[in-house]
């Protein structure tokens, strides 16, 4: 879950590393550090806390706290630039850490070194057999400074280097001893012309420049410098020099691959004038939905949508004979799977099971070789989801991935992949990745329905025509966001928020409650509306807000009754609905009306007001919604 960066070239590495780490803050971290080859030694600077703490540690200067945000950003930028005059060198690696072994501290921060400081490494992932390896090294007289699993790796490399007399051979030898996941970057003062990288189950990107090269855990770290990248593959290594990069397989043999070109605009990784990435990404949903949908919809000569086509996904006979769809994911991605369950059952008439990935692998699931197995992960690196994917593959299932990251581990390991073309999502709390995941599920269900003969051509065209109107309807909701902001200003101090809904709306309630608790830290839960009477209603009082999601006209009476029940017990009530007949007049304190839409597809609209409500509650409480406490964007450990 940490961020790794690296640089080799003619520039001063220190400010390059500092600014690259800044681009990876969204991944979540509790400490930061750099290692730079300067003169004839590797200089290490690392510290618990924010990157500004690291800049202050390097320079000895402190950014004043009594300044506004704009002044702070300018002071931080200036301090990052100034760091180069304190540590001057053209080779370095950097790291932001999210603690897994050992509490957040200066000592446990990366980079870590061997005993004489001649080798330094940064690491993302977990070494599962570190305790056994550490005991062996300690028995040989190695003294450990930290509580981390990472320090084991650098001491192993040191030991192997003394045997092999070659730093690459030493790294290659050590990675075969490691169990677990890793993205590694290694520098040695005896080899000041190179950085050695290796990866297994943790992402690593190599940026290709002119007279300089870069590494990063994610593209935004290097996008300022280059758009030509290698996505380091599973169990691959790279050696970066200033003028070229060599790639190797797990056996140490050279391999050749073509660089990928990154099409993202620089602005896509910046806030673009918005106060936070979260609200920017909420507003990017019309574009993300359009970009994800447009290349997949097939039209006839008259321009009428008639079918769905996935260039990257083979919708073959496996879908026709499948007995069941199994969907597994974590968090927000899991909630997209719950929506998909209703979509596949209604549109394609397929049986669907949805599992939390962290539970799936441990319960000895019943799988059939004719099942279609779908994994969903924004980053494509989610550890629990990857484990579920591999279990499905071991059982001979066809596995399809829905992910937002081209070249991610998930996308490489599945049979077929569908990319959500949402662009980079920086805020920890997912918004545009979620809606594009749901959209892909709808498109899959429509295609499956056509293949299986459960959806007529006319019905498919009707759904596709309506899907094409969704981005404009999302924009319509965003244009009216002031109503949601005003309501949030009256309700952000509630003790409890309950989301209720039925059918598709029940699935949307799950994501709505999660979004609120993620960014505002308010206690929120979601219930199928009919379950209120079976326990949760005991919690209703005048400190409660109930948000009812109602997009199915045939169920308005039912959900209206639930609203009356909670309102009579003192709760405030918000309803998100497409009703314009007055069905909920007098039953709610506020009615947020979404554009008219088929109830089958309304989940793409009803979640938008809930995202906005969560964002505004966080702002009103004084929290930064981009960096919720204790959370990280890409959960690459169990």
Coordinates of C-alpha atoms in Angstrom, one line a residue:
X1 CA 0.0 0.0 0.0
X2 CA 3.0 2.2 0.1
X3 CA 4.5 4.4 -2.7
X4 CA 7.9 3.6 -4.3
X5 CA 9.8 6.1 -6.5
X6 CA 13.3 6.1 -8.0
X7 CA 15.5 8.2 -10.2
X8 CA 18.8 7.8 -12.1
X9 CA 20.1 10.5 -14.4
X10 CA 21.9 13.8 -14.5
X11 CA 19.4 15.8 -12.4
X12 CA 19.6 16.2 -8.7
X13 CA 17.6 13.1 -7.5
X14 CA 16.4 14.5 -4.2
X15 CA 13.7 17.1 -5.4
X16 CA 12.7 14.6 -8.1
X17 CA 12.0 12.0 -5.5
X18 CA 10.2 14.3 -3.2
X19 CA 7.8 15.6 -5.9
X20 CA 7.2 12.1 -7.1
X21 CA 6.3 10.9 -3.6
X22 CA 3.9 13.8 -3.4
X23 CA 2.1 12.4 -6.4
X24 CA 1.6 9.1 -4.6
X25 CA 0.2 10.5 -1.3
X26 CA -3.3 9.3 -2.3
X27 CA -2.1 5.7 -1.8
X28 CA -2.1 6.3 2.0
X29 CA 1.0 6.5 4.2
X30 CA 2.3 7.1 7.7
X31 CA 6.0 7.8 7.1
X32 CA 8.4 8.7 4.3
X33 CA 12.0 8.5 3.4
X34 CA 14.7 8.7 0.6
X35 CA 18.1 7.2 0.0
X36 CA 20.4 9.2 -2.3
X37 CA 23.9 8.3 -3.5
X38 CA 26.0 11.4 -2.8
X39 CA 29.7 11.5 -3.0
X40 CA 30.8 7.9 -2.1
X41 CA 28.0 7.1 0.3
X42 CA 24.2 6.5 0.5
X43 CA 22.6 9.2 2.5
X44 CA 19.3 8.2 4.2
X45 CA 16.7 10.6 5.4
X46 CA 13.4 9.3 6.8
X47 CA 10.7 10.3 9.2
X48 CA 7.3 9.4 10.6
X49 CA 4.4 11.5 9.3
X50 CA 3.8 13.7 6.3
X51 CA 6.2 14.4 3.4
X52 CA 6.6 18.0 4.7
X53 CA 8.2 16.4 7.8
X54 CA 10.7 14.7 5.5
X55 CA 11.5 18.0 3.7
X56 CA 11.9 19.7 7.1
X57 CA 14.2 16.8 8.3
X58 CA 16.4 17.2 5.2
X59 CA 16.7 21.0 5.3
X60 CA 16.3 21.8 8.9
X61 CA 13.6 24.4 8.1
X62 CA 10.0 24.3 9.2
X63 CA 6.9 25.3 7.2
X64 CA 4.8 27.7 9.4
X65 CA 1.4 26.4 10.4
X66 CA -0.3 29.8 10.5
X67 CA -0.7 30.1 6.8
X68 CA -3.6 29.4 4.4
X69 CA -3.7 26.4 2.1
X70 CA -2.3 28.2 -0.9
X71 CA 0.6 29.6 1.1
X72 CA 1.3 26.2 2.6
X73 CA 1.4 24.5 -0.8
X74 CA 3.8 27.2 -2.1
X75 CA 6.0 26.8 1.0
X76 CA 6.0 23.0 0.7
X77 CA 6.9 23.2 -3.0
X78 CA 9.8 25.6 -2.3
X79 CA 11.1 23.4 0.5
X80 CA 11.0 20.3 -1.8
X81 CA 13.0 22.2 -4.4
X82 CA 15.5 23.3 -1.7
X83 CA 16.1 19.7 -0.5
X84 CA 18.4 19.2 -3.5
X85 CA 21.0 21.7 -2.1
X86 CA 21.3 19.5 1.0
X87 CA 21.7 16.1 -0.6
X88 CA 23.1 16.3 -4.1
X89 CA 23.3 13.2 -6.2
X90 CA 21.8 11.7 -9.5
X91 CA 20.8 8.3 -8.0
X92 CA 18.1 7.7 -5.4
X93 CA 15.0 5.9 -4.3
X94 CA 12.1 7.0 -2.1
X95 CA 9.2 5.6 -0.2
X96 CA 6.0 6.4 1.6
X97 CA 5.0 3.7 4.0
X98 CA 1.7 2.3 5.3
X99 CA 2.5 0.2 8.3
X100 CA 2.1 -3.6 8.3
X101 CA 5.0 -4.8 10.4
X102 CA 6.0 -2.5 13.2
X103 CA 4.3 0.7 14.3
X104 CA 4.8 4.0 12.3
X105 CA 8.1 5.4 13.4
X106 CA 11.3 7.0 12.1
X107 CA 13.1 3.7 12.6
X108 CA 10.5 1.6 10.8
X109 CA 10.3 4.0 7.9
X110 CA 11.9 3.1 4.6
X111 CA 14.5 3.0 3.1
X112 CA 16.3 0.3 5.1
X113 CA 20.0 -0.6 4.9
X114 CA 22.4 -3.4 5.6
X115 CA 24.7 -3.1 8.6
X116 CA 27.4 -1.0 7.0
X117 CA 25.0 1.2 5.0
X118 CA 26.3 0.1 1.6
X119 CA 23.0 -1.2 0.3
X120 CA 19.6 0.4 0.6
X121 CA 16.2 -0.8 -0.4
X122 CA 12.5 0.2 -0.5
X123 CA 9.7 -2.3 -0.5
X124 CA 6.0 -2.5 -1.0
X125 CA 4.2 -5.7 0.1
X126 CA 4.5 -8.3 2.8
X127 CA 7.2 -10.9 3.2
X128 CA 5.3 -13.8 4.8
X129 CA 8.3 -15.8 5.8
X130 CA 10.2 -12.9 7.3
X131 CA 10.2 -14.2 10.9
X132 CA 11.9 -17.5 9.9
X133 CA 14.4 -15.6 7.7
X134 CA 15.1 -13.0 10.4
X135 CA 15.8 -15.7 13.0
X136 CA 18.3 -17.3 10.7
X137 CA 20.1 -14.0 10.1
X138 CA 20.1 -13.1 13.8
X139 CA 21.7 -16.5 14.5
X140 CA 24.5 -15.4 12.1
X141 CA 25.2 -12.2 14.0
X142 CA 23.0 -9.8 12.0
X143 CA 21.7 -6.9 14.1
X144 CA 18.3 -5.6 13.2
X145 CA 17.3 -1.9 13.8
X146 CA 13.6 -2.1 12.9
X147 CA 10.5 -4.2 13.4
X148 CA 9.8 -4.5 9.6
X149 CA 9.8 -7.4 7.3
X150 CA 11.6 -5.3 4.8
X151 CA 14.9 -5.1 6.7
X152 CA 15.2 -8.9 6.4
X153 CA 15.4 -8.4 2.6
X154 CA 18.3 -6.0 2.6
X155 CA 20.3 -8.2 5.0
X156 CA 19.7 -11.2 2.8
X157 CA 20.9 -9.2 -0.3
X158 CA 24.0 -8.1 1.6
X159 CA 24.7 -11.8 2.5
X160 CA 24.1 -12.9 -1.1
X161 CA 26.3 -10.1 -2.4
X162 CA 29.2 -11.2 -0.3
X163 CA 28.8 -14.7 -1.9
X164 CA 28.1 -13.7 -5.5
X165 CA 30.2 -10.5 -5.7
X166 CA 27.5 -9.1 -8.1
X167 CA 24.5 -7.0 -6.9
X168 CA 22.1 -8.2 -9.6
X169 CA 22.9 -11.9 -8.9
X170 CA 22.4 -11.2 -5.2
X171 CA 19.0 -9.7 -5.7
X172 CA 18.0 -12.5 -8.0
X173 CA 19.1 -15.1 -5.5
X174 CA 17.2 -13.4 -2.6
X175 CA 13.8 -13.0 -4.3
X176 CA 13.7 -16.8 -4.7
X177 CA 13.9 -17.0 -0.9
X178 CA 11.0 -14.7 -0.3
X179 CA 7.4 -15.8 0.2
X180 CA 4.7 -13.2 -0.1
X181 CA 4.5 -10.0 -2.2
X182 CA 7.0 -7.4 -3.1
X183 CA 7.9 -4.5 -5.3
X184 CA 11.6 -3.8 -4.5
X185 CA 14.1 -1.1 -5.5
X186 CA 17.7 -1.6 -4.5
X187 CA 20.7 0.7 -4.7
X188 CA 24.3 -0.1 -3.7
X189 CA 27.2 2.3 -3.3
X190 CA 29.4 -0.2 -5.1
X191 CA 27.2 0.1 -8.1
X192 CA 26.3 3.9 -8.3
X193 CA 25.3 3.6 -12.0
X194 CA 22.1 1.5 -11.5
X195 CA 18.9 0.8 -9.7
X196 CA 17.7 -2.8 -9.5
X197 CA 13.9 -3.5 -9.3
X198 CA 11.9 -6.7 -8.8
X199 CA 8.2 -7.3 -8.4
X200 CA 5.8 -10.1 -7.4
X201 CA 2.1 -9.3 -6.7
X202 CA 2.8 -5.6 -6.1
X203 CA 2.8 -3.0 -8.9
X204 CA 5.9 -1.2 -10.3
X205 CA 6.2 1.1 -13.3
X206 CA 9.4 2.0 -15.1
X207 CA 9.5 5.4 -16.7
X208 CA 11.7 5.9 -19.7
X209 CA 13.4 9.3 -20.2
X210 CA 16.3 10.7 -22.2
X211 CA 19.4 10.4 -20.2
X212 CA 17.3 9.5 -17.2
X213 CA 14.9 6.8 -16.0
X214 CA 12.4 6.5 -13.3
X215 CA 10.4 4.0 -11.2
X216 CA 7.1 4.5 -9.4
X217 CA 4.4 2.4 -7.8
X218 CA 1.9 4.2 -10.0
X219 CA 1.9 6.3 -13.2
X220 CA 1.2 9.7 -11.6
X221 CA 4.7 9.6 -9.9
X222 CA 6.5 9.7 -13.2
X223 CA 4.0 11.4 -15.5
X224 CA 5.6 14.8 -15.2
X225 CA 8.8 13.4 -16.7
X226 CA 7.7 10.8 -19.3
X227 CA 4.8 9.0 -21.0
X228 CA 6.8 5.9 -22.1
X229 CA 6.7 3.2 -19.5
X230 CA 7.3 -0.5 -18.9
X231 CA 4.7 -2.1 -16.6
X232 CA 7.0 -4.6 -14.8
X233 CA 5.4 -8.0 -15.0
X234 CA 4.9 -10.6 -12.4
X235 CA 8.2 -12.1 -11.2
X236 CA 10.2 -9.8 -13.5
X237 CA 13.2 -7.7 -12.7
X238 CA 14.6 -4.5 -14.2
X239 CA 18.0 -2.8 -14.0
X240 CA 17.8 1.0 -14.6
X241 CA 20.8 2.9 -15.9
X242 CA 20.7 6.6 -16.9
X243 CA 20.7 5.7 -20.6
X244 CA 18.8 2.4 -20.8
X245 CA 16.8 -0.2 -19.0
X246 CA 17.4 -4.0 -19.0
X247 CA 14.5 -6.3 -18.2
X248 CA 14.8 -9.9 -16.9
X249 CA 12.6 -12.9 -16.0
X250 CA 12.7 -14.8 -12.8
X251 CA 15.5 -16.9 -14.0
X252 CA 17.7 -13.9 -14.7
X253 CA 17.4 -14.1 -18.5
X254 CA 17.0 -10.9 -20.5
X255 CA 13.6 -10.3 -22.0
X256 CA 12.3 -7.8 -24.5
X257 CA 9.0 -5.9 -24.3
X258 CA 7.6 -2.9 -26.0
X259 CA 7.1 0.2 -23.9
X260 CA 3.5 1.4 -23.3
X261 CA 2.4 5.0 -24.0
X262 CA 0.4 6.7 -21.3
X263 CA -2.4 8.9 -22.8
X264 CA -3.5 10.5 -19.6
X265 CA -3.3 14.3 -19.5
X266 CA -1.2 15.7 -16.7
X267 CA -4.3 17.5 -15.5
X268 CA -6.1 14.2 -15.0
X269 CA -3.7 13.6 -12.1
X270 CA -4.2 17.0 -10.6
X271 CA -7.2 18.7 -9.0
X272 CA -8.0 20.8 -12.0
X273 CA -9.4 23.7 -10.0
X274 CA -11.6 21.7 -7.6
X275 CA -11.1 21.9 -3.9
X276 CA -10.5 18.1 -3.6
X277 CA -9.9 15.2 -5.9
X278 CA -13.0 13.5 -4.6
X279 CA -15.4 16.3 -5.8
X280 CA -13.4 16.5 -9.1
X281 CA -13.8 12.8 -9.7
X282 CA -17.5 13.0 -8.8
X283 CA -17.8 15.6 -11.6
X284 CA -15.8 13.5 -14.0
X285 CA -18.4 10.7 -13.9
X286 CA -20.3 11.8 -17.1
X287 CA -17.0 11.7 -19.0
X288 CA -15.9 8.4 -17.4
X289 CA -19.3 6.8 -18.2
X290 CA -19.2 8.1 -21.8
X291 CA -15.6 6.9 -22.4
X292 CA -16.4 3.5 -20.9
X293 CA -19.6 3.0 -22.8
X294 CA -18.9 4.5 -26.3
X295 CA -16.4 2.0 -27.7
X296 CA -18.5 -1.0 -26.4
X297 CA -21.9 -0.1 -28.1
X298 CA -22.5 -1.4 -31.6
X299 CA -24.8 0.6 -33.8
X300 CA -26.5 -0.2 -37.1
X301 CA -26.4 2.0 -40.2
X302 CA -29.1 4.3 -38.8
X303 CA -27.1 4.9 -35.6
X304 CA -29.4 2.8 -33.4
X305 CA -27.6 0.8 -30.7
X306 CA -28.1 -2.9 -31.3
X307 CA -25.4 -4.8 -29.5
X308 CA -22.4 -4.8 -27.1
X309 CA -18.9 -5.6 -28.1
X310 CA -15.8 -5.9 -25.9
X311 CA -12.6 -5.8 -27.9
X312 CA -10.7 -7.1 -24.9
X313 CA -13.2 -9.7 -23.7
X314 CA -14.2 -12.8 -25.6
X315 CA -18.0 -13.3 -25.1
X316 CA -17.9 -16.8 -26.4
X317 CA -19.8 -20.1 -25.9
X318 CA -18.7 -20.2 -22.2
X319 CA -21.3 -17.5 -21.6
X320 CA -24.0 -19.4 -23.4
X321 CA -23.5 -22.6 -21.4
X322 CA -22.6 -21.0 -18.0
X323 CA -24.7 -22.2 -15.1
X324 CA -23.9 -19.3 -12.9
X325 CA -22.0 -16.1 -12.5
X326 CA -19.8 -15.7 -9.5
X327 CA -18.6 -12.2 -8.6
X328 CA -16.0 -11.4 -6.0
X329 CA -14.4 -8.1 -4.9
X330 CA -13.8 -5.9 -1.9
X331 CA -15.4 -2.7 -0.5
X332 CA -16.8 -0.5 -3.2
X333 CA -16.0 -2.9 -6.0
X334 CA -18.0 -5.6 -4.0
X335 CA -21.0 -3.2 -4.0
X336 CA -20.8 -2.9 -7.8
X337 CA -21.1 -6.7 -7.8
X338 CA -24.3 -6.6 -5.7
X339 CA -25.8 -4.2 -8.2
X340 CA -24.7 -6.7 -10.9
X341 CA -26.4 -9.6 -9.2
X342 CA -29.8 -7.8 -9.8
X343 CA -28.8 -6.8 -13.3
X344 CA -27.7 -10.3 -14.4
X345 CA -30.7 -11.9 -12.9
X346 CA -33.2 -9.4 -14.4
X347 CA -31.6 -8.9 -17.8
X348 CA -29.8 -12.1 -18.6
X349 CA -31.8 -14.5 -16.3
X350 CA -28.5 -15.9 -14.9
X351 CA -27.9 -17.2 -11.4
X352 CA -25.5 -15.0 -9.6
X353 CA -23.5 -15.3 -6.3
X354 CA -21.6 -12.3 -5.0
X355 CA -18.8 -12.9 -2.5
X356 CA -16.5 -10.7 -0.4
X357 CA -13.1 -11.7 -1.7
X358 CA -11.5 -11.8 1.7
X359 CA -14.0 -14.5 2.7
X360 CA -14.2 -16.4 -0.6
X361 CA -10.8 -18.1 -0.5
X362 CA -11.2 -19.4 3.1
X363 CA -14.6 -21.1 2.9
X364 CA -13.9 -23.9 0.4
X365 CA -16.4 -22.5 -2.1
X366 CA -18.4 -24.8 -4.4
X367 CA -17.3 -24.0 -8.0
X368 CA -18.4 -25.5 -11.3
X369 CA -16.1 -25.4 -14.4
X370 CA -19.0 -23.9 -16.3
X371 CA -19.3 -20.9 -13.9
X372 CA -18.2 -17.5 -15.1
X373 CA -16.0 -15.9 -12.5
X374 CA -15.8 -12.1 -12.4
X375 CA -13.4 -10.2 -10.3
X376 CA -13.6 -6.4 -9.8
X377 CA -10.8 -4.2 -8.6
X378 CA -10.2 -0.5 -9.3
X379 CA -6.4 -0.8 -9.0
X380 CA -6.1 -4.3 -10.3
X381 CA -3.8 -5.1 -7.4
X382 CA -6.2 -5.8 -4.5
X383 CA -4.6 -8.7 -2.6
X384 CA -7.7 -10.6 -1.5
X385 CA -9.2 -10.3 -5.0
X386 CA -6.1 -11.6 -6.6
X387 CA -6.2 -14.6 -4.2
X388 CA -9.8 -15.4 -5.2
X389 CA -8.9 -15.0 -8.8
X390 CA -6.1 -17.6 -8.5
X391 CA -8.4 -20.0 -6.7
X392 CA -10.9 -19.8 -9.4
X393 CA -8.3 -20.4 -12.1
X394 CA -7.0 -23.4 -10.2
X395 CA -10.6 -24.8 -10.4
X396 CA -10.7 -24.4 -14.1
X397 CA -13.1 -21.5 -14.3
X398 CA -13.2 -18.8 -17.0
X399 CA -12.2 -15.6 -15.2
X400 CA -13.1 -12.1 -16.3
X401 CA -11.7 -8.9 -14.7
X402 CA -13.2 -5.5 -14.5
X403 CA -10.4 -3.0 -13.6
X404 CA -9.4 0.6 -14.1
X405 CA -5.6 0.0 -14.6
X406 CA -4.1 -1.2 -17.8
X407 CA -1.2 -3.6 -17.2
X408 CA -2.3 -4.3 -13.6
X409 CA -1.8 -7.8 -12.1
X410 CA -5.5 -8.6 -12.3
X411 CA -5.6 -7.7 -16.0
X412 CA -2.7 -9.9 -16.8
X413 CA -3.8 -13.0 -14.9
X414 CA -7.4 -13.4 -16.1
X415 CA -8.8 -14.9 -19.3
X416 CA -10.5 -11.7 -20.3
X417 CA -10.4 -8.1 -19.0
X418 CA -12.8 -5.2 -19.3
X419 CA -11.3 -1.8 -18.5
X420 CA -13.3 0.9 -16.9
X421 CA -12.0 3.9 -18.8
X422 CA -12.4 6.2 -15.8
X423 CA -8.9 7.6 -15.9
X424 CA -6.7 7.9 -12.8
X425 CA -8.7 8.0 -9.5
X426 CA -6.7 9.8 -6.9
X427 CA -9.1 10.2 -4.0
X428 CA -9.1 7.2 -1.6
X429 CA -12.9 7.0 -1.6
X430 CA -13.9 5.6 -5.0
X431 CA -16.6 7.4 -7.0
X432 CA -16.1 7.4 -10.8
X433 CA -14.4 3.9 -10.6
X434 CA -17.6 2.6 -9.0
X435 CA -20.1 4.0 -11.5
X436 CA -17.9 2.8 -14.4
X437 CA -17.7 -0.7 -12.8
X438 CA -21.5 -0.8 -12.5
X439 CA -21.8 0.4 -16.1
X440 CA -19.5 -2.5 -17.3
X441 CA -21.7 -4.9 -15.4
X442 CA -24.8 -3.6 -17.2
X443 CA -23.1 -4.0 -20.5
X444 CA -22.0 -7.5 -19.7
X445 CA -25.5 -8.4 -18.6
X446 CA -27.0 -7.1 -21.8
X447 CA -24.5 -9.0 -23.9
X448 CA -25.0 -12.2 -21.9
X449 CA -28.8 -11.8 -22.3
X450 CA -28.5 -11.5 -26.0
X451 CA -26.1 -14.5 -26.2
X452 CA -28.4 -16.7 -24.1
X453 CA -31.6 -15.6 -25.9
X454 CA -33.1 -14.2 -22.7
X455 CA -33.1 -10.7 -24.0
X456 CA -34.7 -9.8 -27.3
X457 CA -33.1 -7.5 -29.8
X458 CA -35.8 -4.9 -29.1
X459 CA -35.2 -5.1 -25.4
X460 CA -31.5 -4.8 -25.8
X461 CA -31.8 -1.7 -28.0
X462 CA -34.2 -0.1 -25.5
X463 CA -31.7 -0.6 -22.6
X464 CA -28.7 0.6 -24.7
X465 CA -30.6 3.7 -25.8
X466 CA -31.3 4.5 -22.2
X467 CA -27.7 3.8 -21.2
X468 CA -26.6 6.4 -23.7
X469 CA -28.7 9.0 -21.9
X470 CA -27.1 8.3 -18.4
X471 CA -24.1 10.6 -18.6
X472 CA -26.2 13.6 -19.4
X473 CA -28.6 12.7 -16.5
X474 CA -25.6 12.4 -14.1
X475 CA -24.6 15.9 -15.3
X476 CA -28.1 17.1 -14.5
X477 CA -27.8 15.8 -10.9
X478 CA -24.4 17.5 -10.6
X479 CA -25.8 20.8 -11.8
X480 CA -28.3 20.7 -9.0
X481 CA -25.8 19.7 -6.3
X482 CA -26.5 22.9 -4.3
X483 CA -29.7 21.3 -2.9
X484 CA -27.7 18.4 -1.6
X485 CA -25.1 20.7 -0.1
X486 CA -27.8 22.7 1.7
X487 CA -29.4 19.5 3.1
X488 CA -26.0 18.3 4.3
X489 CA -25.4 21.5 6.2
X490 CA -28.5 20.7 8.3
X491 CA -27.8 17.0 8.8
X492 CA -24.0 16.6 9.2
X493 CA -24.3 16.5 13.0
X494 CA -26.6 13.4 13.2
X495 CA -25.4 10.5 15.3
X496 CA -26.7 7.8 13.0
X497 CA -27.5 7.6 9.3
X498 CA -29.4 4.6 7.9
X499 CA -29.8 4.0 4.2
X500 CA -32.7 1.9 3.1
X501 CA -33.9 0.6 -0.3
X502 CA -35.4 -2.3 -2.1
X503 CA -34.0 -4.4 -5.0
X504 CA -31.4 -2.3 -6.9
X505 CA -31.9 0.5 -4.4
X506 CA -30.9 -1.9 -1.6
X507 CA -27.6 -2.5 -3.4
X508 CA -27.0 1.2 -3.9
X509 CA -27.7 1.7 -0.2
X510 CA -24.6 -0.4 0.7
X511 CA -22.3 1.8 -1.3
X512 CA -23.9 5.0 -0.1
X513 CA -23.4 4.1 3.5
X514 CA -19.8 3.1 2.9
X515 CA -19.0 6.4 1.2
X516 CA -20.4 8.4 4.1
X517 CA -18.4 6.5 6.8
X518 CA -15.2 6.5 4.7
X519 CA -14.9 10.3 4.4
X520 CA -17.0 11.8 7.2
X521 CA -16.5 9.2 9.9
X522 CA -20.2 9.3 10.6
X523 CA -21.9 6.1 11.7
X524 CA -23.8 4.8 8.7
X525 CA -25.4 1.5 7.9
X526 CA -27.5 0.1 5.0
X527 CA -30.5 -2.2 5.3
X528 CA -32.9 -3.7 2.9
X529 CA -36.0 -1.6 3.7
X530 CA -38.1 -4.5 4.7
X531 CA -35.6 -5.5 7.4
X532 CA -36.1 -2.3 9.4
X533 CA -38.8 -3.9 11.5
X534 CA -36.6 -6.9 12.2
X535 CA -34.3 -5.1 14.6
X536 CA -32.8 -1.8 13.3
X537 CA -35.9 0.2 14.0
X538 CA -35.0 -0.1 17.7
X539 CA -32.2 2.4 17.0
X540 CA -34.4 5.1 15.4
X541 CA -34.7 8.4 17.4
X542 CA -34.5 12.1 16.8
X543 CA -30.7 11.9 16.3
X544 CA -31.1 9.7 13.3
X545 CA -31.2 10.4 9.6
X546 CA -32.8 7.9 7.3
X547 CA -32.0 8.1 3.6
X548 CA -34.5 6.2 1.5
X549 CA -33.5 5.4 -2.1
X550 CA -36.6 4.8 -4.3
X551 CA -36.3 4.3 -8.0
X552 CA -38.8 1.5 -8.6
X553 CA -42.4 2.9 -8.9
X554 CA -44.1 -0.5 -8.1
X555 CA -42.4 -0.3 -4.6
X556 CA -43.1 3.4 -3.8
X557 CA -45.9 2.4 -1.4
X558 CA -43.7 0.0 0.4
X559 CA -40.8 2.3 0.8
X560 CA -43.2 5.1 1.7
X561 CA -44.5 3.1 4.6
X562 CA -41.0 2.6 5.9
X563 CA -40.4 6.3 5.7
X564 CA -43.5 7.0 7.8
X565 CA -42.4 4.4 10.3
X566 CA -39.1 6.0 11.0
X567 CA -40.4 9.6 10.8
X568 CA -43.0 8.9 13.5
X569 CA -40.1 7.8 15.7
X570 CA -38.4 11.2 15.4
X571 CA -36.0 10.5 12.5
X572 CA -35.3 13.0 9.7
X573 CA -35.9 11.5 6.3
X574 CA -34.3 12.2 2.9
X575 CA -35.6 10.4 -0.2
X576 CA -33.6 10.0 -3.4
X577 CA -36.2 9.2 -6.1
X578 CA -37.2 9.7 -9.7
X579 CA -40.9 10.1 -8.7
X580 CA -42.6 13.3 -9.8
X581 CA -46.1 12.4 -8.8
X582 CA -45.9 13.5 -5.2
X583 CA -45.8 9.9 -3.8
X584 CA -43.5 11.0 -1.0
X585 CA -44.9 14.4 -0.2
X586 CA -45.3 14.7 3.6
X587 CA -43.2 11.6 4.2
X588 CA -39.7 13.2 3.9
X589 CA -37.9 16.2 5.1
X590 CA -36.2 16.5 1.7
X591 CA -36.8 15.0 -1.7
X592 CA -33.8 14.8 -4.1
X593 CA -35.3 14.1 -7.5
X594 CA -33.2 12.3 -10.1
X595 CA -34.0 12.4 -13.8
X596 CA -36.5 9.8 -15.0
X597 CA -34.9 6.5 -15.8
X598 CA -35.7 2.8 -16.0
X599 CA -35.5 1.3 -12.6
X600 CA -33.2 -1.3 -14.0
X601 CA -30.5 1.3 -14.7
X602 CA -31.2 3.8 -12.0
X603 CA -28.4 2.6 -9.8
X604 CA -26.1 4.7 -12.0
X605 CA -28.1 7.8 -10.9
X606 CA -29.2 7.2 -7.4
X607 CA -25.7 6.9 -6.1
X608 CA -24.6 10.3 -7.3
X609 CA -26.6 12.3 -4.6
X610 CA -25.2 9.9 -2.0
X611 CA -21.6 10.6 -3.1
X612 CA -22.2 14.3 -3.0
X613 CA -23.9 14.1 0.5
X614 CA -20.9 12.1 1.8
X615 CA -18.5 14.7 0.4
X616 CA -20.3 17.7 1.8
X617 CA -20.6 16.1 5.2
X618 CA -16.8 15.5 5.3
X619 CA -16.2 19.1 4.4
X620 CA -18.6 20.4 7.0
X621 CA -16.9 18.4 9.6
X622 CA -13.5 19.7 8.6
X623 CA -12.1 16.5 7.2
X624 CA -10.1 16.0 4.1
X625 CA -12.1 13.6 2.0
X626 CA -9.2 12.7 -0.3
X627 CA -7.2 11.1 2.6
X628 CA -9.5 9.4 5.0
X629 CA -7.8 8.3 8.2
X630 CA -6.6 4.6 8.4
X631 CA -7.5 4.0 4.7
X632 CA -5.4 3.5 1.6
X633 CA -6.3 3.6 -2.1
X634 CA -4.8 0.3 -3.2
X635 CA -5.0 -2.5 -0.6
X636 CA -2.2 -4.8 -1.8
X637 CA -2.0 -6.8 1.5
X638 CA -4.5 -8.9 3.3

